[in-house]
Tab-separated table of N, CA and C and ligand atoms in Angstrom:
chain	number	residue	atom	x	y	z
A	1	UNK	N	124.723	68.378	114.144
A	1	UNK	CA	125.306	69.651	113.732
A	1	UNK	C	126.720	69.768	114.297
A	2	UNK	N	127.662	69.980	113.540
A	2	UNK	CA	129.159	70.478	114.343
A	2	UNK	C	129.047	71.621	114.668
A	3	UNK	N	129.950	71.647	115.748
A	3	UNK	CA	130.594	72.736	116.557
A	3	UNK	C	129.838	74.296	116.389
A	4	UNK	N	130.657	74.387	115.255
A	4	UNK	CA	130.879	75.125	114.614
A	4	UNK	C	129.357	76.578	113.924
A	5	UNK	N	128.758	75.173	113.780
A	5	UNK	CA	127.547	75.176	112.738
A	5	UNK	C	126.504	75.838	113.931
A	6	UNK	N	126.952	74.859	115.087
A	6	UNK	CA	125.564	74.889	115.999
A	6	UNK	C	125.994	76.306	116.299
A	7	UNK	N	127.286	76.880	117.144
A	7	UNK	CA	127.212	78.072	117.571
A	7	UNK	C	127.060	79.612	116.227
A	8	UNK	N	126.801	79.023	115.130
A	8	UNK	CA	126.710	80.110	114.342
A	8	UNK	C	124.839	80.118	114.363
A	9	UNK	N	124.505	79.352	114.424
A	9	UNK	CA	123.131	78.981	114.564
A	9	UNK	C	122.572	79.451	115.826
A	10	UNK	N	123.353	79.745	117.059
A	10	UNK	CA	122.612	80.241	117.905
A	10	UNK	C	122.874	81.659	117.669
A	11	UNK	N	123.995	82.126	117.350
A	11	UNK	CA	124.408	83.686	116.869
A	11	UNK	C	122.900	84.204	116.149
A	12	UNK	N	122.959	83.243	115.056
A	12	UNK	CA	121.841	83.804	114.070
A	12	UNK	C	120.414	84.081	114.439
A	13	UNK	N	119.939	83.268	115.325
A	13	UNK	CA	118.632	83.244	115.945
A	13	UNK	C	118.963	84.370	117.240
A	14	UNK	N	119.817	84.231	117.871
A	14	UNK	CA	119.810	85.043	118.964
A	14	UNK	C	119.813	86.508	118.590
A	15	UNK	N	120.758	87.139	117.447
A	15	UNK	CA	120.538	88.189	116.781
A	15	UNK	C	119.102	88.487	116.545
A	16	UNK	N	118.900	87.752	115.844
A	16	UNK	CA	117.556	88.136	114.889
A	16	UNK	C	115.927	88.123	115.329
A	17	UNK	N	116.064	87.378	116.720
A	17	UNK	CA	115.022	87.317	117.715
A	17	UNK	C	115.145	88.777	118.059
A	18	UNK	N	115.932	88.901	118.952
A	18	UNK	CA	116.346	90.022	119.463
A	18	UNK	C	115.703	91.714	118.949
A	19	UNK	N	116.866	91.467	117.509
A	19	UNK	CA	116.298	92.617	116.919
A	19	UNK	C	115.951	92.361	115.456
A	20	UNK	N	114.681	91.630	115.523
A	20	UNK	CA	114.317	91.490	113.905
A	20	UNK	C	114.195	92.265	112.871
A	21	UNK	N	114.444	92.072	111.720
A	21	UNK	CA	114.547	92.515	110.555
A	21	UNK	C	113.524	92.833	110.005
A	22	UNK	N	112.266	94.435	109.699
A	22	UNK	CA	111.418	94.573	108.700
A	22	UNK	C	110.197	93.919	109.656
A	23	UNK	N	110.221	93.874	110.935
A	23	UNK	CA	109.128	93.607	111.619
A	23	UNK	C	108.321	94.728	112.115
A	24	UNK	N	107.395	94.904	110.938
A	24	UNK	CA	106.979	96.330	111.058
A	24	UNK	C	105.605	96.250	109.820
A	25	UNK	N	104.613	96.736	109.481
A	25	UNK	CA	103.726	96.660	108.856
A	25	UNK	C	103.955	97.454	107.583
A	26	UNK	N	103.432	97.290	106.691
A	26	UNK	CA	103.713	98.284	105.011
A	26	UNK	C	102.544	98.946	104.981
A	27	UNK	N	102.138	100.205	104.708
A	27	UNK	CA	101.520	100.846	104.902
A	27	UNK	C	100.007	100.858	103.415
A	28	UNK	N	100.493	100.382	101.918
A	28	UNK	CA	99.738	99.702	101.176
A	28	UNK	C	100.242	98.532	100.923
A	29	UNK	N	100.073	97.425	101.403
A	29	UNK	CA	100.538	96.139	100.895
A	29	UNK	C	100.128	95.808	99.436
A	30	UNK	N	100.600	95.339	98.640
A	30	UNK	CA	100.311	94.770	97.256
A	30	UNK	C	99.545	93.298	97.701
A	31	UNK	N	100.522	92.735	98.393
A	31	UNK	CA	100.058	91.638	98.527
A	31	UNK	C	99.840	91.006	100.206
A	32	UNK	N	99.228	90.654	100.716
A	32	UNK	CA	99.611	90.017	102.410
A	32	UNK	C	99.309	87.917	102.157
A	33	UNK	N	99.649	87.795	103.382
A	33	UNK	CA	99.000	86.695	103.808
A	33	UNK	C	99.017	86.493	105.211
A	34	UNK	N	98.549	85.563	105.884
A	34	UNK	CA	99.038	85.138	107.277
A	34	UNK	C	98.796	83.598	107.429
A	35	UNK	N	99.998	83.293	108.047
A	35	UNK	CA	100.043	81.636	108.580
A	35	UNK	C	100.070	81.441	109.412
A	36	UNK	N	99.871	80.042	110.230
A	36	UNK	CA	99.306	79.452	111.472
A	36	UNK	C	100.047	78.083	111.475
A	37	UNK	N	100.773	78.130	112.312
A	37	UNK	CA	101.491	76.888	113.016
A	37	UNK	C	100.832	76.087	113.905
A	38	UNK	N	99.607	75.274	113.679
A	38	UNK	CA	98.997	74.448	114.377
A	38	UNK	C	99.542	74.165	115.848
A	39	UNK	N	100.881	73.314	115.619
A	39	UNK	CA	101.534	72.753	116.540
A	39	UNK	C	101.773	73.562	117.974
A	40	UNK	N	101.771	75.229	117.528
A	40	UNK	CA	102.191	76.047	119.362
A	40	UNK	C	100.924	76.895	118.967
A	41	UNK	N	100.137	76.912	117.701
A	41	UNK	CA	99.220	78.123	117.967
A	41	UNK	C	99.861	79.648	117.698
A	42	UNK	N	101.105	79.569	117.129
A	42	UNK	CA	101.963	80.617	116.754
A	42	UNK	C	101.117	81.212	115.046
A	43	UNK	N	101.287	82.914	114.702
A	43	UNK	CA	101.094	82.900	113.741
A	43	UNK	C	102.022	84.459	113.089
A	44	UNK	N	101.904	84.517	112.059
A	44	UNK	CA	102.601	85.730	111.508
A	44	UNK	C	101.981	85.729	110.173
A	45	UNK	N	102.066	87.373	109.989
A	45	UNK	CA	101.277	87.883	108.703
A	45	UNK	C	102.824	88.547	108.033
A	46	UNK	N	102.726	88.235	106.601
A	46	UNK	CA	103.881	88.613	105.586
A	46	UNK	C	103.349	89.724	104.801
A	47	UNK	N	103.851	90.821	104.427
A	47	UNK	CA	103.186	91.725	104.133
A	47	UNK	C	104.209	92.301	102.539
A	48	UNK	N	103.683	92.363	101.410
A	48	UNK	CA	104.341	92.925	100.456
A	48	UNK	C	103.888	93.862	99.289
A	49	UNK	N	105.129	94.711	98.957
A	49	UNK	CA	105.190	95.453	98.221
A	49	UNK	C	105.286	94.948	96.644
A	50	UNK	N	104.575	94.423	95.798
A	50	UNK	CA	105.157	94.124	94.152
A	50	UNK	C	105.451	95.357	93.497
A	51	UNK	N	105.925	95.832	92.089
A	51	UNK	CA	105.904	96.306	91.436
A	51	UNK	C	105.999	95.828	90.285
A	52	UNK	N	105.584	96.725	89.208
A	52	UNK	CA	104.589	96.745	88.022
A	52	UNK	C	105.629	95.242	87.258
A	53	UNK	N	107.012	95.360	87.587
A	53	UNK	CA	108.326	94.204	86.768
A	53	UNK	C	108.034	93.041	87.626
A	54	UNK	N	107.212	93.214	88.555
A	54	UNK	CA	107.584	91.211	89.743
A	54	UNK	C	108.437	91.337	90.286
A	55	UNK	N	108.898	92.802	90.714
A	55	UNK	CA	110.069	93.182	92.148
A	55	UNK	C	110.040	93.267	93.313
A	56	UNK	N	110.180	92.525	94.475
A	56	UNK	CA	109.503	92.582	95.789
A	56	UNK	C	110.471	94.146	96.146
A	57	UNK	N	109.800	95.410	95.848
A	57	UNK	CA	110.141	96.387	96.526
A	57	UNK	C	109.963	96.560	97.916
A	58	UNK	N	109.427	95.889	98.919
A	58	UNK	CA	109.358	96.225	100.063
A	58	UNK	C	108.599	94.858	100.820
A	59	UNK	N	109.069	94.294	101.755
A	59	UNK	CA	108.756	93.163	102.566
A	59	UNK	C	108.593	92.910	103.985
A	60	UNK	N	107.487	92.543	104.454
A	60	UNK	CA	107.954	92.885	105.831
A	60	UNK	C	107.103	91.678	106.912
A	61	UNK	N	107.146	91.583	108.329
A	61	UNK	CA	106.263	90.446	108.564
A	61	UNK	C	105.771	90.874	110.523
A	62	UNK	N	104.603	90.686	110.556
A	62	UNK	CA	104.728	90.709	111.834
A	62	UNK	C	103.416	88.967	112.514
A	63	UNK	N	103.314	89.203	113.786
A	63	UNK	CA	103.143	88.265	114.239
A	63	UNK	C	103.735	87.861	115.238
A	64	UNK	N	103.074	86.726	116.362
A	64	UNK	CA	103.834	85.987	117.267
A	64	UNK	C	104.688	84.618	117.134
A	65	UNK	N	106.056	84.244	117.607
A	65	UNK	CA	106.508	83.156	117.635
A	65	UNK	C	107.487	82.541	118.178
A	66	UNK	N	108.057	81.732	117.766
A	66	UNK	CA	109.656	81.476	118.535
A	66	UNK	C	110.779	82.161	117.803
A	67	UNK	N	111.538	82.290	119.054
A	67	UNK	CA	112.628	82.571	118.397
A	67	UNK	C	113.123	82.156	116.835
A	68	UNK	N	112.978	80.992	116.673
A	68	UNK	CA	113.303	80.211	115.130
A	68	UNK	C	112.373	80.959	114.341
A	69	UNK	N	111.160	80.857	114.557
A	69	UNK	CA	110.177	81.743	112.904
A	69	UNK	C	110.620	82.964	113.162
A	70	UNK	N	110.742	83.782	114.328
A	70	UNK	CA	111.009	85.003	113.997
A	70	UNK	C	112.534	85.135	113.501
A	71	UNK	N	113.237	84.173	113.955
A	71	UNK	CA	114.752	84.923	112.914
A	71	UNK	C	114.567	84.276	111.244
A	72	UNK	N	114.339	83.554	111.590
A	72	UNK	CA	113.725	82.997	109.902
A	72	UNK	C	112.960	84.001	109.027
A	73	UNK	N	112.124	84.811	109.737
A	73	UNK	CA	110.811	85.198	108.856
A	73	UNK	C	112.160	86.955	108.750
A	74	UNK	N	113.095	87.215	109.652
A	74	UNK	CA	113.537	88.263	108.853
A	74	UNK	C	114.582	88.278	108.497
A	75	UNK	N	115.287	86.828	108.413
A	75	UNK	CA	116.595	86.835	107.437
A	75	UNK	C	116.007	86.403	106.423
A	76	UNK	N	114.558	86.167	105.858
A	76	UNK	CA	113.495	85.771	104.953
A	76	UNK	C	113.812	87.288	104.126
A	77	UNK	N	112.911	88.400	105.437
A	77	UNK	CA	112.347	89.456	104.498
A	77	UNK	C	113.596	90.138	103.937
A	78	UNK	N	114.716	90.047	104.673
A	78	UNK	CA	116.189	90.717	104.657
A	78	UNK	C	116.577	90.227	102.930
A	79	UNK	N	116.372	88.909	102.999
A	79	UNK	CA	116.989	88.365	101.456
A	79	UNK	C	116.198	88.898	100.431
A	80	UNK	N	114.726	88.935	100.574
A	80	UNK	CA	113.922	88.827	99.453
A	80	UNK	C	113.803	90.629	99.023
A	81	UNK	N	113.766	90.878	100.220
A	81	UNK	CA	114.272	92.547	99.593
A	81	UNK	C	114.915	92.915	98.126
A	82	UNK	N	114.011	93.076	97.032
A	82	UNK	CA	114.678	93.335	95.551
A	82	UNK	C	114.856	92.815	94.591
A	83	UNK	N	114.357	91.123	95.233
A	83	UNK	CA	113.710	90.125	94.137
A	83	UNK	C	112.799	89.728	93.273
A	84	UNK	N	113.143	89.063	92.389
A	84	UNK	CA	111.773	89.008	91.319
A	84	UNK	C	111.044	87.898	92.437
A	85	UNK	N	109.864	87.826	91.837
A	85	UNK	CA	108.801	86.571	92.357
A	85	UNK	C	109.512	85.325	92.043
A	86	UNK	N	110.089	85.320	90.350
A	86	UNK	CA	110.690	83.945	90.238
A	86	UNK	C	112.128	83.559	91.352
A	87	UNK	N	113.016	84.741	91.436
A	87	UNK	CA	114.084	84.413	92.583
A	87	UNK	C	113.885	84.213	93.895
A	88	UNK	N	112.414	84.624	94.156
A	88	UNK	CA	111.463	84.400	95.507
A	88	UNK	C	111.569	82.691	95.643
A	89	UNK	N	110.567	82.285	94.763
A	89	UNK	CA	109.471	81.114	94.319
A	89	UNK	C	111.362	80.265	94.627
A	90	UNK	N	112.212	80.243	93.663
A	90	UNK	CA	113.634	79.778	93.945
A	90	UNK	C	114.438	79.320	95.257
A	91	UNK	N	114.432	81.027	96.045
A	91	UNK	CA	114.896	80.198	96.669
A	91	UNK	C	114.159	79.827	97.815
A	92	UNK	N	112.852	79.821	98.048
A	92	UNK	CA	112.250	79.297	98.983
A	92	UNK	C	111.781	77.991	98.891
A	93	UNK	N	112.502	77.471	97.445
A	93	UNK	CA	112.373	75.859	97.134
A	93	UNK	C	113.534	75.672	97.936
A	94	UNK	N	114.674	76.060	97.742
A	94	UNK	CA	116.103	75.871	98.260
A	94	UNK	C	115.736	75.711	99.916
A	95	UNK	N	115.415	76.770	100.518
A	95	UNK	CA	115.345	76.386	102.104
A	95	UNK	C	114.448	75.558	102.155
A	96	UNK	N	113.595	75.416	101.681
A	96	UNK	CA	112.599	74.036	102.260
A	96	UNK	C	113.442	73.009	101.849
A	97	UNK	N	113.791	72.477	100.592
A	97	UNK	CA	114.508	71.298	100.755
A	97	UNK	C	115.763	71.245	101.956
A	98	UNK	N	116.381	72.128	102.365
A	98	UNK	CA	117.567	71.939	103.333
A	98	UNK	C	116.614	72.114	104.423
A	99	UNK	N	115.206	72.739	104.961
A	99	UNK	CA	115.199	71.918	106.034
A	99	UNK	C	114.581	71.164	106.582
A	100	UNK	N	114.138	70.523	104.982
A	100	UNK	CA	113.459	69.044	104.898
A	100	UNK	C	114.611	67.962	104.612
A	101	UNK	N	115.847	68.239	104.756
A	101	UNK	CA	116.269	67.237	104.096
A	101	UNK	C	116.782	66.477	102.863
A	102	UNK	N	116.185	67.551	101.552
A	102	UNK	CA	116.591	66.587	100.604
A	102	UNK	C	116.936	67.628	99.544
A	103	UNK	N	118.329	67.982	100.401
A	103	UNK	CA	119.500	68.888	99.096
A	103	UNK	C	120.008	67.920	98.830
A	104	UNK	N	120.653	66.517	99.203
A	104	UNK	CA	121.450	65.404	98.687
A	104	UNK	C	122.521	65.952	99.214
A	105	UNK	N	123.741	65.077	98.362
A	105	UNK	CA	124.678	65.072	99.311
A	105	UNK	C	126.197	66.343	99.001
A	106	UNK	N	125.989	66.593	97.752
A	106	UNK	CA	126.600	68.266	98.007
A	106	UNK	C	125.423	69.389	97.459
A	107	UNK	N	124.773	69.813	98.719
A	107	UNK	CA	124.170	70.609	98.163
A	107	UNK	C	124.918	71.835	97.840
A	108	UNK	N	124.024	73.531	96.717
A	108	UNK	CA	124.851	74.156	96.343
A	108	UNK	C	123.560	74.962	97.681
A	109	UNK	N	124.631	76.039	98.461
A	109	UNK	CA	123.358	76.463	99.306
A	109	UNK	C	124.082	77.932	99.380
A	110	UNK	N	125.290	78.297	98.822
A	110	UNK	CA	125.527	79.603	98.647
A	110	UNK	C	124.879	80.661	98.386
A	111	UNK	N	123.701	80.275	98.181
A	111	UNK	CA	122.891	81.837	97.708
A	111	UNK	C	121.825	81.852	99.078
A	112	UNK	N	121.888	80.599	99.943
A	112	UNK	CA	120.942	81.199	101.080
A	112	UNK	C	121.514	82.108	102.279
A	113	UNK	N	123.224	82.094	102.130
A	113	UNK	CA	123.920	82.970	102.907
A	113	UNK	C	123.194	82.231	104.139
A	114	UNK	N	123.374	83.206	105.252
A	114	UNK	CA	122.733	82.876	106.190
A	114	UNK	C	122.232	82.012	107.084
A	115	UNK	N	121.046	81.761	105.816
A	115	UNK	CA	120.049	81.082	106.192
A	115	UNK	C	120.181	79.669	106.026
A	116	UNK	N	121.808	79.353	106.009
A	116	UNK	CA	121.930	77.495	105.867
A	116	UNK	C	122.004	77.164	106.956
A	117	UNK	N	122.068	78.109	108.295
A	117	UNK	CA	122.166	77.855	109.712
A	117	UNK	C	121.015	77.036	109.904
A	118	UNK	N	119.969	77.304	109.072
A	118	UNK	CA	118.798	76.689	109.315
A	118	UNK	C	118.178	75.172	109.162
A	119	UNK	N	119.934	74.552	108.363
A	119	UNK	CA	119.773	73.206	108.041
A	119	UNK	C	119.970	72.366	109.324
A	120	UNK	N	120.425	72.915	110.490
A	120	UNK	CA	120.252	72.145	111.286
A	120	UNK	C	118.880	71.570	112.231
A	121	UNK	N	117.877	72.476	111.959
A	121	UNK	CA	116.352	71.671	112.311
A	121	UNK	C	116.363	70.839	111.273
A	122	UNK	N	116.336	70.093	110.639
A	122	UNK	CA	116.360	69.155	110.110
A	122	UNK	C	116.191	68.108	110.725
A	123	UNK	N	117.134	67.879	112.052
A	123	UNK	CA	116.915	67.156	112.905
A	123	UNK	C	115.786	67.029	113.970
A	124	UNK	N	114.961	68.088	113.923
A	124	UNK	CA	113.907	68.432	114.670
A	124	UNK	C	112.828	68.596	114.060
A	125	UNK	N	112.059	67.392	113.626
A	125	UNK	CA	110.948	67.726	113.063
A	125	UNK	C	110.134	69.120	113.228
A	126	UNK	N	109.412	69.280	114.647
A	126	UNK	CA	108.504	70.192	115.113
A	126	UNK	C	109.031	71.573	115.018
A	127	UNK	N	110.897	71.505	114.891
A	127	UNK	CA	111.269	72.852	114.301
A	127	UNK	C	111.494	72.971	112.935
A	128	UNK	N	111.498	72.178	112.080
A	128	UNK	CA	111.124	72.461	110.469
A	128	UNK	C	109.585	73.320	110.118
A	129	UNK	N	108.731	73.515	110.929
A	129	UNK	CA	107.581	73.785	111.098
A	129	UNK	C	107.993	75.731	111.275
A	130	UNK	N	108.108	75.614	112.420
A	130	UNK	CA	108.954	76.588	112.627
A	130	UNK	C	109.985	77.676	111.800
A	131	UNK	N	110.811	76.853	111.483
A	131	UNK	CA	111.715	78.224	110.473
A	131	UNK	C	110.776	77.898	108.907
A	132	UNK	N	109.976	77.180	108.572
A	132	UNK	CA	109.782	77.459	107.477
A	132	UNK	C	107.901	78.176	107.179
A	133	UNK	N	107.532	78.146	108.620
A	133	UNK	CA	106.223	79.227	109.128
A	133	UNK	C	106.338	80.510	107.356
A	134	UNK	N	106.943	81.586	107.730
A	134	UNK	CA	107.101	82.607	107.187
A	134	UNK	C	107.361	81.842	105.931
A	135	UNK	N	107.754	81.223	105.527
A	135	UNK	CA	108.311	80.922	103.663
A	135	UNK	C	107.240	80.345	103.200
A	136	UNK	N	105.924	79.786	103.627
A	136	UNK	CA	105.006	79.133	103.303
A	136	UNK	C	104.097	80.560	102.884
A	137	UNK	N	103.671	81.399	104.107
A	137	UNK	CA	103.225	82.139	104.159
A	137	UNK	C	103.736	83.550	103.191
A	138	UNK	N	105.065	83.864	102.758
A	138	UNK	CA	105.577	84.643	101.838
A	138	UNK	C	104.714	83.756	100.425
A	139	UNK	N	105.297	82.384	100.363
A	139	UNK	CA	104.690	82.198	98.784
A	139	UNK	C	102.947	82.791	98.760
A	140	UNK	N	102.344	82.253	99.384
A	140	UNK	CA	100.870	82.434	99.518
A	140	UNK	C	100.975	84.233	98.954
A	141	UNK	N	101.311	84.560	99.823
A	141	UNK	CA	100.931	86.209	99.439
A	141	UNK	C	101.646	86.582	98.255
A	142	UNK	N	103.018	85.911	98.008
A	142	UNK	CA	102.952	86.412	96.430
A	142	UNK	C	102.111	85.902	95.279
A	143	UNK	N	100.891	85.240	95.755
A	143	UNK	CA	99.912	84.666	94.815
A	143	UNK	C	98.672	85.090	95.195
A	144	UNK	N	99.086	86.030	96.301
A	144	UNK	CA	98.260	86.940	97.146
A	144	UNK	C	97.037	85.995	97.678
A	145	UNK	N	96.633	84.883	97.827
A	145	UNK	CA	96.014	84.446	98.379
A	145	UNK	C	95.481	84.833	99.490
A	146	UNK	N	94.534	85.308	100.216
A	146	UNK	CA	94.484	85.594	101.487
A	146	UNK	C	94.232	84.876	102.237
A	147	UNK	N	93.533	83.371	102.209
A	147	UNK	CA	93.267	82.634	103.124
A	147	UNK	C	94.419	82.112	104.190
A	148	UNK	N	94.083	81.503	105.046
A	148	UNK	CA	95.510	81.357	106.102
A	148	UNK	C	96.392	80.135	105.563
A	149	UNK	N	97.148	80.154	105.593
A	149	UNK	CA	97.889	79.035	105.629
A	149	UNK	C	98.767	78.199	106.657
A	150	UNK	N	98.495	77.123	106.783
A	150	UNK	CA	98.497	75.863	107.659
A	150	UNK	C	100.079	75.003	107.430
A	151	UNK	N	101.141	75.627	108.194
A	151	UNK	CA	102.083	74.492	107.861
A	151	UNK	C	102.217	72.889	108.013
A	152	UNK	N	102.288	72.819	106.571
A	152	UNK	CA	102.199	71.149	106.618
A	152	UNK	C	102.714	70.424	107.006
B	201	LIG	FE1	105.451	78.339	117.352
B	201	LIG	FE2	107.915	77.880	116.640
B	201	LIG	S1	106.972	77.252	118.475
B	201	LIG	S2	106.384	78.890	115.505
């Protein structure tokens, strides 16, 4: 990671640990789920609002973790705030490939704002686990699944 990258990356997590975003429960969820990070025993429940069009009117997540899932899981709920399911399902293809690795070699990552800070676990296996906890667990519940889900 340069310079640059890394100290915007600690900005972002250090913020967002701190004082997370929408970490708070919805009072009728449309949809929930909760996931489980094998690896620390960490877990968090995603909690959502649909409406009648496939609009995530309201998003939110609580749970225990590291610093990384928790700034992840609410610059997560922060984005998805007002999205269809399909711009959901989108761009949570987008962050998993950047922080798995395989945007290629110009990726377009402008619409994750933010959340490209996150391409630097990439280099850290056991933290790809980590910031992408909550995005596993968001898809599940927009298919409302309730069973837990297990990052792979
Ligand atoms: Fe448990 Fe990161 S160490 S989610």
């Amino acid at each position: 990671m340069d310079q640059e990258l890394r100290e915007l990356y600690q900005q972002v997590i250090l913020d967002h640990n701190k004082s997370p975003r929408n970490f708070r429960l919805i009072d009728h969820p449309t949809n929930h789920a909760e996931g489980y990070n094998p690896l620390c025993g960490d877990n968090i429940n995603v909690f959502l609002s649909l409406n009648d069009e496939g609009i995530i009117e309201d998003i939110s997540f609580q749970g225990s973790g590291c610093a990384i899932s928790k700034a992840s899981a609410s610059l997560m709920t922060s984005m998805l705030k007002g999205k269809s399911v399909e711009e959901a399902e989108r761009i949570f293809n987008k962050f998993h490939e950047l922080v798995t690795d395989k945007l290629g070699d110009n990726p377009d990552i402008d619409e994750l704002g933010k959340l490209a800070v996150f391409g630097g676990v990439r280099e850290f296996p056991a933290r790809v686990k980590c910031a992408s906890l909550a995005w596993h667990t968001m898809i599940n519940a927009l298919h409302n699944k309730n069973e837990k889900v297990v990052t792979e």
